[in-house]
JSON list of C-alpha atoms in Angstrom, two decimals:
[
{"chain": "A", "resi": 1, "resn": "UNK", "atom": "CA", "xyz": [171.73, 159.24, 81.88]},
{"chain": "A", "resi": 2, "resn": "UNK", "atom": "CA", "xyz": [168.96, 156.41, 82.01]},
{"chain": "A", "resi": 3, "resn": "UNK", "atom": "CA", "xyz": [169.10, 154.20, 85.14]},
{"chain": "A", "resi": 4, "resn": "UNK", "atom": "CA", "xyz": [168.53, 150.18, 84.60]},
{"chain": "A", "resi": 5, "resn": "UNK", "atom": "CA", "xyz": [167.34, 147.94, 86.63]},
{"chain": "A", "resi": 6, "resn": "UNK", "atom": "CA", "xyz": [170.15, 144.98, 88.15]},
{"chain": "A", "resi": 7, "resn": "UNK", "atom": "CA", "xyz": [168.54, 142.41, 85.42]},
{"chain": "A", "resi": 8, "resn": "UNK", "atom": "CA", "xyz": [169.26, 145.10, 82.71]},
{"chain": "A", "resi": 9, "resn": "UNK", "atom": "CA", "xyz": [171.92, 146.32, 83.94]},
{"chain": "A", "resi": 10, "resn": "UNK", "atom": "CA", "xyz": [173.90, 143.00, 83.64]},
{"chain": "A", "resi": 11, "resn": "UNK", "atom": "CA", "xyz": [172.49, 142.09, 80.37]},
{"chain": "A", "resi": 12, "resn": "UNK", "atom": "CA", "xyz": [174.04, 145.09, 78.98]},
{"chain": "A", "resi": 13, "resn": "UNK", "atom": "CA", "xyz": [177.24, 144.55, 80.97]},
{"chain": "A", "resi": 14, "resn": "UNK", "atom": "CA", "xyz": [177.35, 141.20, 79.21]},
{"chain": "A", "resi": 15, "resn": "UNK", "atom": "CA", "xyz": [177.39, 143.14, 75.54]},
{"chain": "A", "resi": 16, "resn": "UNK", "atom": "CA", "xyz": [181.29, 143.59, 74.00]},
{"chain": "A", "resi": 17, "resn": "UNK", "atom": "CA", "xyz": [181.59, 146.79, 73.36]},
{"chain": "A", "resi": 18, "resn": "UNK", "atom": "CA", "xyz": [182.51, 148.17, 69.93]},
{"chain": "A", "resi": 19, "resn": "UNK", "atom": "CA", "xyz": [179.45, 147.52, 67.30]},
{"chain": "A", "resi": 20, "resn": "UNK", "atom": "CA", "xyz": [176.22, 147.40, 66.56]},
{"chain": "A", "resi": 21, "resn": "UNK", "atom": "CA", "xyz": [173.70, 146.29, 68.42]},
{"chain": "A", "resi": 22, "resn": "UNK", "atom": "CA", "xyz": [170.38, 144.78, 67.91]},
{"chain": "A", "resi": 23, "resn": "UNK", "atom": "CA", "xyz": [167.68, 144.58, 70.93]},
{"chain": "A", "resi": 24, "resn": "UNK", "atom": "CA", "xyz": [164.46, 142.58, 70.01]},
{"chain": "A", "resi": 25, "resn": "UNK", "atom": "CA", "xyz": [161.44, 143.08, 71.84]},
{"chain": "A", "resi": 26, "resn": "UNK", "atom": "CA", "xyz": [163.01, 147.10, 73.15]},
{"chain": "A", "resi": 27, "resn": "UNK", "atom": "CA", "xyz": [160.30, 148.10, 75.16]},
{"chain": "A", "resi": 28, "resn": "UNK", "atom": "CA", "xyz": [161.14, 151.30, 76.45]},
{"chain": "A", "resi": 29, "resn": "UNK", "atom": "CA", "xyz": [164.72, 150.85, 74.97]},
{"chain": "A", "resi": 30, "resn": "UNK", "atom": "CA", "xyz": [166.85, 151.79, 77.26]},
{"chain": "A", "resi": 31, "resn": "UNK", "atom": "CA", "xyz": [169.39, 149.21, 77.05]},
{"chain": "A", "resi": 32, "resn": "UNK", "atom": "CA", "xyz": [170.70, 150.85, 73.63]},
{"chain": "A", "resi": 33, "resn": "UNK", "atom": "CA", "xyz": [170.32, 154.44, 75.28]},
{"chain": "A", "resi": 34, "resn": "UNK", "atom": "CA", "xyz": [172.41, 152.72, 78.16]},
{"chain": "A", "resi": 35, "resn": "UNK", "atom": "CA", "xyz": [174.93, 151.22, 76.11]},
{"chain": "A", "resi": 36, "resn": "UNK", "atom": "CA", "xyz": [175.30, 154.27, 73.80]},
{"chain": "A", "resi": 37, "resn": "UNK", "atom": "CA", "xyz": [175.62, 156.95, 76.27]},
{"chain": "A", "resi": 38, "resn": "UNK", "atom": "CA", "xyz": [178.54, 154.56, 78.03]},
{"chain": "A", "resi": 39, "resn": "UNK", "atom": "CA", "xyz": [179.87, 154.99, 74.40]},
{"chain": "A", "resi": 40, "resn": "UNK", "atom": "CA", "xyz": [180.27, 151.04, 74.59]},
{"chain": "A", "resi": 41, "resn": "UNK", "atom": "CA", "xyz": [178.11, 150.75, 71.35]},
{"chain": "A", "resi": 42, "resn": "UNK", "atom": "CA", "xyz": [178.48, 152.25, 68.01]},
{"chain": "A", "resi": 43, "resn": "UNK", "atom": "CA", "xyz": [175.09, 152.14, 67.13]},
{"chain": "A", "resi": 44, "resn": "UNK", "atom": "CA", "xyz": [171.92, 149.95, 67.80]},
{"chain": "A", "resi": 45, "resn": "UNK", "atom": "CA", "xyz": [168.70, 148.88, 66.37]},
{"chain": "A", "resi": 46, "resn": "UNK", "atom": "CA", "xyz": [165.65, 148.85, 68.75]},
{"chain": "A", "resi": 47, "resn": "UNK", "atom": "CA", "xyz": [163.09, 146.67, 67.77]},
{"chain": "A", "resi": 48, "resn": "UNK", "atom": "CA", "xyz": [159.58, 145.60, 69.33]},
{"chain": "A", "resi": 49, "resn": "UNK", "atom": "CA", "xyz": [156.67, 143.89, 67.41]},
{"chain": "A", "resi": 50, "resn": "UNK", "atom": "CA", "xyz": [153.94, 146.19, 68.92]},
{"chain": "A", "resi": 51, "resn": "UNK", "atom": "CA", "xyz": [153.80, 150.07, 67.93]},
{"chain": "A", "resi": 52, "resn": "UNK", "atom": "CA", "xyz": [153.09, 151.05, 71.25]},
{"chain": "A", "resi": 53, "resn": "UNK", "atom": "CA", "xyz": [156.59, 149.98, 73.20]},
{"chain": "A", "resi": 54, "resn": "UNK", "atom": "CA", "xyz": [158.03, 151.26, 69.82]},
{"chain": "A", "resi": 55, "resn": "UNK", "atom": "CA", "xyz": [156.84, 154.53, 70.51]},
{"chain": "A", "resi": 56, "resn": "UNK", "atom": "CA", "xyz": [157.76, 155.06, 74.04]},
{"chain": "A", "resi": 57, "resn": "UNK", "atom": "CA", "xyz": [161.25, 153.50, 73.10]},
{"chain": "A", "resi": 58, "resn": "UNK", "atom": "CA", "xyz": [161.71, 156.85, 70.23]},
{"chain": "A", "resi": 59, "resn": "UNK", "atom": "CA", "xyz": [160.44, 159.49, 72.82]},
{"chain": "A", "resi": 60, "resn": "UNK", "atom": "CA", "xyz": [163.06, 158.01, 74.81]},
{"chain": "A", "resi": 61, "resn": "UNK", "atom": "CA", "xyz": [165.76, 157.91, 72.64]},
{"chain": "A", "resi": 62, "resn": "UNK", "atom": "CA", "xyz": [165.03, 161.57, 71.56]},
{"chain": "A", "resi": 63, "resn": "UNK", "atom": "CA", "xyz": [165.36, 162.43, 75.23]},
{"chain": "A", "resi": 64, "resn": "UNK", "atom": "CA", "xyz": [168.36, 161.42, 75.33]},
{"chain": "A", "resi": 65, "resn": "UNK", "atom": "CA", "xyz": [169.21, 162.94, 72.24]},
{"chain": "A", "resi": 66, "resn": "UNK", "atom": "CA", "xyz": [170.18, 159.59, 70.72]},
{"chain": "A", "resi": 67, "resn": "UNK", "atom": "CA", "xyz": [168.00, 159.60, 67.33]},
{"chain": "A", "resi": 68, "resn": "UNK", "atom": "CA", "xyz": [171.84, 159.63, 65.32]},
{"chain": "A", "resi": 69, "resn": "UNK", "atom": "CA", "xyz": [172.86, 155.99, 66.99]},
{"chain": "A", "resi": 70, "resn": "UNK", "atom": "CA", "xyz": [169.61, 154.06, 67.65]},
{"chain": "A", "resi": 71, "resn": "UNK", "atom": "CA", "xyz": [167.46, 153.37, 65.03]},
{"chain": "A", "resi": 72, "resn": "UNK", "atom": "CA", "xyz": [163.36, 151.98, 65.85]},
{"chain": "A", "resi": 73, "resn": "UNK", "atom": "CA", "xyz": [161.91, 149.29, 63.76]},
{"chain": "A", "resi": 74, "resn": "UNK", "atom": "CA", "xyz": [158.19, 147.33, 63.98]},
{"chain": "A", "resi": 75, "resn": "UNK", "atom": "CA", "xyz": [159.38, 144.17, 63.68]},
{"chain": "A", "resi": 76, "resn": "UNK", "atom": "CA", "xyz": [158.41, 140.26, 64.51]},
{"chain": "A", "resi": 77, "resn": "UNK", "atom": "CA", "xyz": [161.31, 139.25, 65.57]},
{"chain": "A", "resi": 78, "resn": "UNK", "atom": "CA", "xyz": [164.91, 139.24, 63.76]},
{"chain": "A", "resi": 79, "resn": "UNK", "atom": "CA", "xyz": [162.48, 140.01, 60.68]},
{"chain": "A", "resi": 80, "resn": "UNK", "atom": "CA", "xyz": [163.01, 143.83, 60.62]},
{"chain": "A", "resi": 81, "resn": "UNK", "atom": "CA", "xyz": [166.90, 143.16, 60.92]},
{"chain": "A", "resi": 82, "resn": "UNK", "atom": "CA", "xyz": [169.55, 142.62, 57.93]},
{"chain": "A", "resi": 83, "resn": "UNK", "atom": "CA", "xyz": [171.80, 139.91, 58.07]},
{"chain": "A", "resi": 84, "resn": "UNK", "atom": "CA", "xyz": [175.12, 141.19, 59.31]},
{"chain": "A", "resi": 85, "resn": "UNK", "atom": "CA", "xyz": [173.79, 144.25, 60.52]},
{"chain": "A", "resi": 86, "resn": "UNK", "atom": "CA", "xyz": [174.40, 143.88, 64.29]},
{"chain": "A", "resi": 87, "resn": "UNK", "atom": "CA", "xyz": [177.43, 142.33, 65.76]},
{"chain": "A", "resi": 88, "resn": "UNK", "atom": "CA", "xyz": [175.39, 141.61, 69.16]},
{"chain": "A", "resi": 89, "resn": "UNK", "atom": "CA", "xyz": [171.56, 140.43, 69.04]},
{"chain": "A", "resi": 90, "resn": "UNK", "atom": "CA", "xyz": [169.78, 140.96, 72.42]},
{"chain": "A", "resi": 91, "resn": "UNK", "atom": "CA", "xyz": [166.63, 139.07, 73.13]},
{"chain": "A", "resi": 92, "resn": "UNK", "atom": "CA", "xyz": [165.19, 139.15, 76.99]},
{"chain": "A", "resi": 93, "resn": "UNK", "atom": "CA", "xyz": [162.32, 138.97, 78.97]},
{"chain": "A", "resi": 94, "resn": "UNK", "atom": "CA", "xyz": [160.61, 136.10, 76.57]},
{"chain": "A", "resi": 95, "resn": "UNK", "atom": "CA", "xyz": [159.47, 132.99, 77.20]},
{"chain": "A", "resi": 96, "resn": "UNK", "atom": "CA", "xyz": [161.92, 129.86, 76.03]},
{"chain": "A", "resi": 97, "resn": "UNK", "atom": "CA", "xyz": [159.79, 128.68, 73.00]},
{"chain": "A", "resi": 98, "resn": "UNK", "atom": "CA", "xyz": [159.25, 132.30, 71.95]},
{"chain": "A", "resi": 99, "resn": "UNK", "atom": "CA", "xyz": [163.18, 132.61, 72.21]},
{"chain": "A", "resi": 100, "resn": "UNK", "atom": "CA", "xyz": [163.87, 130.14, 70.01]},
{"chain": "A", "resi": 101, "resn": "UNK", "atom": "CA", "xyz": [160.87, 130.89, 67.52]},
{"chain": "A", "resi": 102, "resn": "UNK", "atom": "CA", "xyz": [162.39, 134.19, 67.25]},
{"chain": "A", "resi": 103, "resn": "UNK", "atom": "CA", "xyz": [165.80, 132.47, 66.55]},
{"chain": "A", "resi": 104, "resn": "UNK", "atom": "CA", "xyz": [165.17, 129.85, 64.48]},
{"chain": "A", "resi": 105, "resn": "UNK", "atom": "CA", "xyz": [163.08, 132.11, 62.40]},
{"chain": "A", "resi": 106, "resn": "UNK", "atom": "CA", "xyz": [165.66, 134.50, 61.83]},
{"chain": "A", "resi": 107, "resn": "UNK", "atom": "CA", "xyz": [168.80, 132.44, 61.59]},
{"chain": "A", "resi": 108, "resn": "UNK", "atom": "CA", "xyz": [169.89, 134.35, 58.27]},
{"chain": "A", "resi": 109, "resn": "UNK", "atom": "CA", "xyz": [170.02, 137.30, 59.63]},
{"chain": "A", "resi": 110, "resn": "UNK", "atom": "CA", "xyz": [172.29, 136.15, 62.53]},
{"chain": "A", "resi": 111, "resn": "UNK", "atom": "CA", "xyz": [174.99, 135.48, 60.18]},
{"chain": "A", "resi": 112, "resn": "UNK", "atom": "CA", "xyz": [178.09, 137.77, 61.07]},
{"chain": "A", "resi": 113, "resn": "UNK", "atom": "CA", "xyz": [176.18, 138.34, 64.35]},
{"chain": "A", "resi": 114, "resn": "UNK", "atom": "CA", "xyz": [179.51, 137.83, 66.83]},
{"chain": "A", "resi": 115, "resn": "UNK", "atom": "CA", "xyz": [176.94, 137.35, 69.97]},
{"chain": "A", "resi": 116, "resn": "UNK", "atom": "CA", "xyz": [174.12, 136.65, 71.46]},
{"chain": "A", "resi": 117, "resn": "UNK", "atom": "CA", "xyz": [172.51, 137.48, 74.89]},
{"chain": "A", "resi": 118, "resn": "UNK", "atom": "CA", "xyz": [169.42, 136.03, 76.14]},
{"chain": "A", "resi": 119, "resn": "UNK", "atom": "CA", "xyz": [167.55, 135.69, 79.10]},
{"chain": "A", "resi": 120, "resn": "UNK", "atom": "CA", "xyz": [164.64, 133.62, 78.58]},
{"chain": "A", "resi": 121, "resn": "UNK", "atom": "CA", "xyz": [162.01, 133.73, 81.30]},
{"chain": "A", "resi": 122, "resn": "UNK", "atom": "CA", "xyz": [160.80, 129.75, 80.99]},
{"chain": "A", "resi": 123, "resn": "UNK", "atom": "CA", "xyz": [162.15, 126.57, 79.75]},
{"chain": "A", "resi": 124, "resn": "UNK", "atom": "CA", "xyz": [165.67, 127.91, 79.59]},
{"chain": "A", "resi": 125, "resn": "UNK", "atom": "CA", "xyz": [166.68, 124.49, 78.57]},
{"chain": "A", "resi": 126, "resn": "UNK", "atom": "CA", "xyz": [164.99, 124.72, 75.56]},
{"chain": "A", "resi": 127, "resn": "UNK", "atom": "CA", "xyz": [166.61, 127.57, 74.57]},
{"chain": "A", "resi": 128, "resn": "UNK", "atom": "CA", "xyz": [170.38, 125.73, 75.69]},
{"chain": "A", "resi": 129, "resn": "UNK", "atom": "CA", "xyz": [169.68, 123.23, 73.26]},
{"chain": "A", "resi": 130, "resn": "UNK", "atom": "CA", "xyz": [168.60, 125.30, 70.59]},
{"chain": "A", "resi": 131, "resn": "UNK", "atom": "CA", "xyz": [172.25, 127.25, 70.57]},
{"chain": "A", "resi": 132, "resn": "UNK", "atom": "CA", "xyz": [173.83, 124.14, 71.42]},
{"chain": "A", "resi": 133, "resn": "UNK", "atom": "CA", "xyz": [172.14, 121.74, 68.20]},
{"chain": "A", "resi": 134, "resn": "UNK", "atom": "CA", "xyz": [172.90, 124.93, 65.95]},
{"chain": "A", "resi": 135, "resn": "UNK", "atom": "CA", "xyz": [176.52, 125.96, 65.98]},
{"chain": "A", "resi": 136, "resn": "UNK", "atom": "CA", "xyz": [176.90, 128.06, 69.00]},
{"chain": "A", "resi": 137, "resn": "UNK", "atom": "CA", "xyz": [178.58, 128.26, 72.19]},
{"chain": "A", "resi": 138, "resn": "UNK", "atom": "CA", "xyz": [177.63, 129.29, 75.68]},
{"chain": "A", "resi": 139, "resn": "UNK", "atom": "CA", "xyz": [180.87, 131.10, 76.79]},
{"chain": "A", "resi": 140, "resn": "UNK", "atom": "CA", "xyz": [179.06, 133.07, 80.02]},
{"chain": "A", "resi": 141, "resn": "UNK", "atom": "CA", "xyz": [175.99, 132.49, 82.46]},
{"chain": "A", "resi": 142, "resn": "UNK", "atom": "CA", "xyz": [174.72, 134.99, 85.05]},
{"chain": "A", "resi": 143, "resn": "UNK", "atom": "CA", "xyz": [172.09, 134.58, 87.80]},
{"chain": "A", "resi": 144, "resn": "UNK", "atom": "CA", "xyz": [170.45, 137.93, 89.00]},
{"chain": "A", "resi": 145, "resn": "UNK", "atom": "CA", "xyz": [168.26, 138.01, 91.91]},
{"chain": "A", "resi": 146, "resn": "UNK", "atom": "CA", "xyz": [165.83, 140.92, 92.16]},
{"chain": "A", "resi": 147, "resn": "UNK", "atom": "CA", "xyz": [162.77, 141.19, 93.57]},
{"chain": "A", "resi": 148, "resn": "UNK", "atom": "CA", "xyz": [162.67, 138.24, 95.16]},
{"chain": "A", "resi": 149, "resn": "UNK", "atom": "CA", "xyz": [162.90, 136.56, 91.38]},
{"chain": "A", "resi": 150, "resn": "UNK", "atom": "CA", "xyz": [165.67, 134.73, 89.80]},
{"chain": "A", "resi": 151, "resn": "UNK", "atom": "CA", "xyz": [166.96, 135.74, 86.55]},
{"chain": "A", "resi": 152, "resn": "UNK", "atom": "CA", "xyz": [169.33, 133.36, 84.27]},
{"chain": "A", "resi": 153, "resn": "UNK", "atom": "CA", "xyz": [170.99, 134.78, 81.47]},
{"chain": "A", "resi": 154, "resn": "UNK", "atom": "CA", "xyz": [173.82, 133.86, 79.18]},
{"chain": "A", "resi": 155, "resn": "UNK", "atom": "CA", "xyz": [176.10, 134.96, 76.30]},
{"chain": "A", "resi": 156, "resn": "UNK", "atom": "CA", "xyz": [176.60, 132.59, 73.34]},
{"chain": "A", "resi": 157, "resn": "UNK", "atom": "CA", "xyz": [179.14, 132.55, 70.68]},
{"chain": "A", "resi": 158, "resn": "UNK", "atom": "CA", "xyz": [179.31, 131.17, 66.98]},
{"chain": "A", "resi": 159, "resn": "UNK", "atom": "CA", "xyz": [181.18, 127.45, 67.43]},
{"chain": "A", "resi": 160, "resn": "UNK", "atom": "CA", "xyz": [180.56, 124.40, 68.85]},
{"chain": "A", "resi": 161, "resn": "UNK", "atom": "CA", "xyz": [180.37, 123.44, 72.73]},
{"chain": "A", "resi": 162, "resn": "UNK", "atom": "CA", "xyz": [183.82, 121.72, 73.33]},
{"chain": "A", "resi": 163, "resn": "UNK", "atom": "CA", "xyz": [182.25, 119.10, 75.36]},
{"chain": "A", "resi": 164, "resn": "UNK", "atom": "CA", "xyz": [178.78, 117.63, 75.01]},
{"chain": "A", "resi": 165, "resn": "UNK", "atom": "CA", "xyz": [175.79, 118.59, 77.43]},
{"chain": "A", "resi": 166, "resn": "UNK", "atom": "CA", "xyz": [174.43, 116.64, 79.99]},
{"chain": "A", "resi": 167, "resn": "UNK", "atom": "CA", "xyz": [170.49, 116.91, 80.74]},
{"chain": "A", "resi": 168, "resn": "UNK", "atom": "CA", "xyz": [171.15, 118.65, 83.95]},
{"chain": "A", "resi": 169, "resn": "UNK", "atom": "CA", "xyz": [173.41, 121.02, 82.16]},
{"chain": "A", "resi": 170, "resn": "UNK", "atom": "CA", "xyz": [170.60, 121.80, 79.75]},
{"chain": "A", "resi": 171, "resn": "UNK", "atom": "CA", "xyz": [168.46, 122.63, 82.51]},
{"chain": "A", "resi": 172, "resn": "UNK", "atom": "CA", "xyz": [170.36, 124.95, 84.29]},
{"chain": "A", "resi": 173, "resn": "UNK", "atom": "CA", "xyz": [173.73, 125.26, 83.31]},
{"chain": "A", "resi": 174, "resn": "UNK", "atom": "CA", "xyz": [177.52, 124.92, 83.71]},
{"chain": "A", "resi": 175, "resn": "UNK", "atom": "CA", "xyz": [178.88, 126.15, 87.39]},
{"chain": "A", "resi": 176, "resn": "UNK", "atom": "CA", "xyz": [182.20, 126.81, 85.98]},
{"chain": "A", "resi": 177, "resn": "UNK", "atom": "CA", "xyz": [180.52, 129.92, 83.51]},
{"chain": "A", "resi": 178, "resn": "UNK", "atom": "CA", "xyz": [178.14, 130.95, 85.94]},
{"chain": "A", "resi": 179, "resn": "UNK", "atom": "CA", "xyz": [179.67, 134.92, 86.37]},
{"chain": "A", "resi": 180, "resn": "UNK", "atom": "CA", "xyz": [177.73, 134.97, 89.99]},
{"chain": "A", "resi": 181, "resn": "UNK", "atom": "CA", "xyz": [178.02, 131.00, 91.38]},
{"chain": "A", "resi": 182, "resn": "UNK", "atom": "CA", "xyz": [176.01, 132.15, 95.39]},
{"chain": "A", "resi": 183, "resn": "UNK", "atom": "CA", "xyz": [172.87, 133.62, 93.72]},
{"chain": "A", "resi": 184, "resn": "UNK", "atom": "CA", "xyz": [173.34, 130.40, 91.00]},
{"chain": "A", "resi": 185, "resn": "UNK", "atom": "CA", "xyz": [173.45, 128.01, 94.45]},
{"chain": "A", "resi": 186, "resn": "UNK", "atom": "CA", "xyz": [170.65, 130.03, 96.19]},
{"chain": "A", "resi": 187, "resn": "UNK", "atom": "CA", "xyz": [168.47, 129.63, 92.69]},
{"chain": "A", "resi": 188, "resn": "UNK", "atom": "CA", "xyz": [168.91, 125.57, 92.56]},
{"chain": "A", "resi": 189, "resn": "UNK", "atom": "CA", "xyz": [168.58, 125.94, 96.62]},
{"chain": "A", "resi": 190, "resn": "UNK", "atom": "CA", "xyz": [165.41, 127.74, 96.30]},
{"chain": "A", "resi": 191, "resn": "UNK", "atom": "CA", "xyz": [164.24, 125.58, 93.13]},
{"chain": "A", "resi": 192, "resn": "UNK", "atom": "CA", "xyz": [164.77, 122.57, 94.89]},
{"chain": "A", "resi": 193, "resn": "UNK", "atom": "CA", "xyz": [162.16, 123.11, 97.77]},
{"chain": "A", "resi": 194, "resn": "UNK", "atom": "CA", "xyz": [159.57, 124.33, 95.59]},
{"chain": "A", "resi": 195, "resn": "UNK", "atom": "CA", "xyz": [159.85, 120.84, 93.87]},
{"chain": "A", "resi": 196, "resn": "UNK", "atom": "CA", "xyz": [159.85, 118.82, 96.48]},
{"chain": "A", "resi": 197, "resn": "UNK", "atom": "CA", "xyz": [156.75, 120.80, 98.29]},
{"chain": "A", "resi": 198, "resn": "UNK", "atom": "CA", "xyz": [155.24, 120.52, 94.61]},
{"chain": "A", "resi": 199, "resn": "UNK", "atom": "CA", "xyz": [156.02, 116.40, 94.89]},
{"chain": "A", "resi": 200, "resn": "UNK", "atom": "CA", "xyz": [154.48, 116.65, 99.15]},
{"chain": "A", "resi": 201, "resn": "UNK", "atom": "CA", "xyz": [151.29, 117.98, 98.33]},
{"chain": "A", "resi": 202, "resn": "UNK", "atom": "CA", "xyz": [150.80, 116.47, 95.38]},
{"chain": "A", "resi": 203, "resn": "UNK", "atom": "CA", "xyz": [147.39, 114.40, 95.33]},
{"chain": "A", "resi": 204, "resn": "UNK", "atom": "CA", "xyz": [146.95, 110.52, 95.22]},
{"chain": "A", "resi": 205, "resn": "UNK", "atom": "CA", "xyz": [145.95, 108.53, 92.00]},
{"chain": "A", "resi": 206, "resn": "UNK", "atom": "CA", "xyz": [142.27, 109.49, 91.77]},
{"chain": "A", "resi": 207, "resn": "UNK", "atom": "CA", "xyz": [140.01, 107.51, 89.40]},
{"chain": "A", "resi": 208, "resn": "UNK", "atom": "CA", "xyz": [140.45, 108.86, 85.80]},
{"chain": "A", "resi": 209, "resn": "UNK", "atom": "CA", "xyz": [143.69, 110.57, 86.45]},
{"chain": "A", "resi": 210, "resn": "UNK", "atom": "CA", "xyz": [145.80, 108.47, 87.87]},
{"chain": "A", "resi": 211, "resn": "UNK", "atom": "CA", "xyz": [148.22, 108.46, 84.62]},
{"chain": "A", "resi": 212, "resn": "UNK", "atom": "CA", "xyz": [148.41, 111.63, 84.56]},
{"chain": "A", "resi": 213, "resn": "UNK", "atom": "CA", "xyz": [149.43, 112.33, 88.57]},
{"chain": "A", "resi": 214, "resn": "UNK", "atom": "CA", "xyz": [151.73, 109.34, 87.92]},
{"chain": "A", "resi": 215, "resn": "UNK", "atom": "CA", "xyz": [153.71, 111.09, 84.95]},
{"chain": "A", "resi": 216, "resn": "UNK", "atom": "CA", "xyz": [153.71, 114.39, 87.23]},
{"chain": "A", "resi": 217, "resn": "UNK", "atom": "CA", "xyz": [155.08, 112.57, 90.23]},
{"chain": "A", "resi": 218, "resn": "UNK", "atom": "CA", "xyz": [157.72, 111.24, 88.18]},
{"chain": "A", "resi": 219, "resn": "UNK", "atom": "CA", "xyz": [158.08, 114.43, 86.43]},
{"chain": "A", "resi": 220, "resn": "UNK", "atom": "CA", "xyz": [158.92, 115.88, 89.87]},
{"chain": "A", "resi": 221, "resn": "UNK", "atom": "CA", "xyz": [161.06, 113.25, 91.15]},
{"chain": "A", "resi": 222, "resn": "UNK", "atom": "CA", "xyz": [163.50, 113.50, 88.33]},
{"chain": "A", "resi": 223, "resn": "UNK", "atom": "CA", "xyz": [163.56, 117.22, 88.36]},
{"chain": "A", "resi": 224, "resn": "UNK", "atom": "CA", "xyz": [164.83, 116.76, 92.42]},
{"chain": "A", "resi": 225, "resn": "UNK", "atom": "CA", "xyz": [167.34, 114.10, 91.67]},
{"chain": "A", "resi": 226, "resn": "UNK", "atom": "CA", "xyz": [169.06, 116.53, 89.11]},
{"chain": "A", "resi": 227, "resn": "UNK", "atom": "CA", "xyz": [168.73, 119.44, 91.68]},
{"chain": "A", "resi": 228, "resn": "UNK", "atom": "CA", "xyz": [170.05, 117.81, 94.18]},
{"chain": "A", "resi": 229, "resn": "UNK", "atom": "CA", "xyz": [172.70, 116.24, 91.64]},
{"chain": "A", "resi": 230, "resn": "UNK", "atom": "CA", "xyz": [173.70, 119.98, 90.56]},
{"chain": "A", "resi": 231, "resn": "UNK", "atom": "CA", "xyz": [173.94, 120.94, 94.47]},
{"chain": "A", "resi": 232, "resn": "UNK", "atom": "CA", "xyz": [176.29, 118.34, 95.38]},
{"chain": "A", "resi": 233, "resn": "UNK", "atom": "CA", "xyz": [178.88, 119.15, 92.43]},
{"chain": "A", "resi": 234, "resn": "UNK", "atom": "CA", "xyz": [179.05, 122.71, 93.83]},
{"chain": "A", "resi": 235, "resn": "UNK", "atom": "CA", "xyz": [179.26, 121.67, 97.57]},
{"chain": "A", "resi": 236, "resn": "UNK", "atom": "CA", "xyz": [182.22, 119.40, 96.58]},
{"chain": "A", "resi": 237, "resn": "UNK", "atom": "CA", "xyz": [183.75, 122.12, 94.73]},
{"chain": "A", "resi": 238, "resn": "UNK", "atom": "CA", "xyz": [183.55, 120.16, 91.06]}
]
């Protein structure tokens, strides 16, 4: 049986079991080999845009003696994928904007999709807005620490957020879906100083860029005042 890492491991926790799933960008696709031999998933479409993941990802899955349940496509994307073909779309390990290229791109064939899991390695409030400005609904967040990294993730529905996000929501989420609220408080903890030794050492207005430190400094000071902000709603137990 394949072994995941933590990160994996919880994105594939986070899949309901029962259909089909798709997993863009596969890699060595072992989440669907996971999933499969759990008997959690039906079936599953591994996809990757390069041939050489794609590859790797079929020698595993005929390892595991899988090549009846997971099917391997080249594919940019959703592009490779029919539209209510997978009840759960997987997408992790890419940047924000790549994220929501991949979903805006492909938003017919999401349709009948019951889920989606992502984990978006940068500007994860990019990728929050996206689902929130296009009819779905963040009904989970995790927070995996491993490494020494920090890894949000999240599981959105089809429907509409029943309340309307705030800017530090956006950012980094809701505390009353995050699935693991310590490692959530140690990530904004550990967040928090890095800004604020970002903001010390930052350098004074020098001649030709002094607009430009300006906007950073500001940039910085904002991003501490909603840190701080999201630290002393958990503290106070809100």
């Amino acid at each position: 049986m394949v072994k995941l890492s933590k990160r994996m491991e919880r994105l594939a926790d986070m899949v309901t079991g029962g259909g089909c799933l798709a997993d863009v960008g596969t890699d060595h696709g072992y989440v669907p080999i996971y999933l499969c031999e759990k008997k959690r998933i039906l079936s599953a479409v591994a996809m990757d845009v390069r041939r050489g993941p794609l590859e790797r990802a079929e020698a595993h899955i005929r390892e595991a003696g899988l090549e009846a349940y997971i099917e391997t496509r080249l594919s940019d994307g959703l592009e490779g994928l029919r539209a209510g073909e997978a009840h759960t779309v997987l997408i992790a390990g890419m940047g924000g904007p790549l994220t929501v290229r991949i979903l805006s791109d492909g938003q017919e064939k999401l349709e009948g999709a019951g889920e989606l899991i992502l984990q978006p390695q940068s500007e994860i409030a990019k990728v929050r807005r996206w689902l929130s400005e296009n009819g779905y609904e963040i009904v989970r967040e995790d927070t995996v620490l491993e490494d020494g990294k920090f890894y949000p993730m999240f599981r959105a529905v089809p429907g509409s957020p029943k309340e309307a996000y705030t800017e530090e929501e956006y950012r980094y989420g809701r505390p009353e879906l995050q699935h693991s609220p310590d490692v959530w408080k140690e990530f904004l903890g550990k967040r928090l100083e890095e800004q604020k030794g970002i903001l010390a050492h930052l350098p004074g207005e020098r001649e030709g860029q002094a607009a430009r430190i300006r906007k950073r400094r500001m940039e910085l000071k904002e991003e501490i005042r909603v840190l701080e902000k999201m630290l002393e709603k958990l503290s106070a137990g809100t």
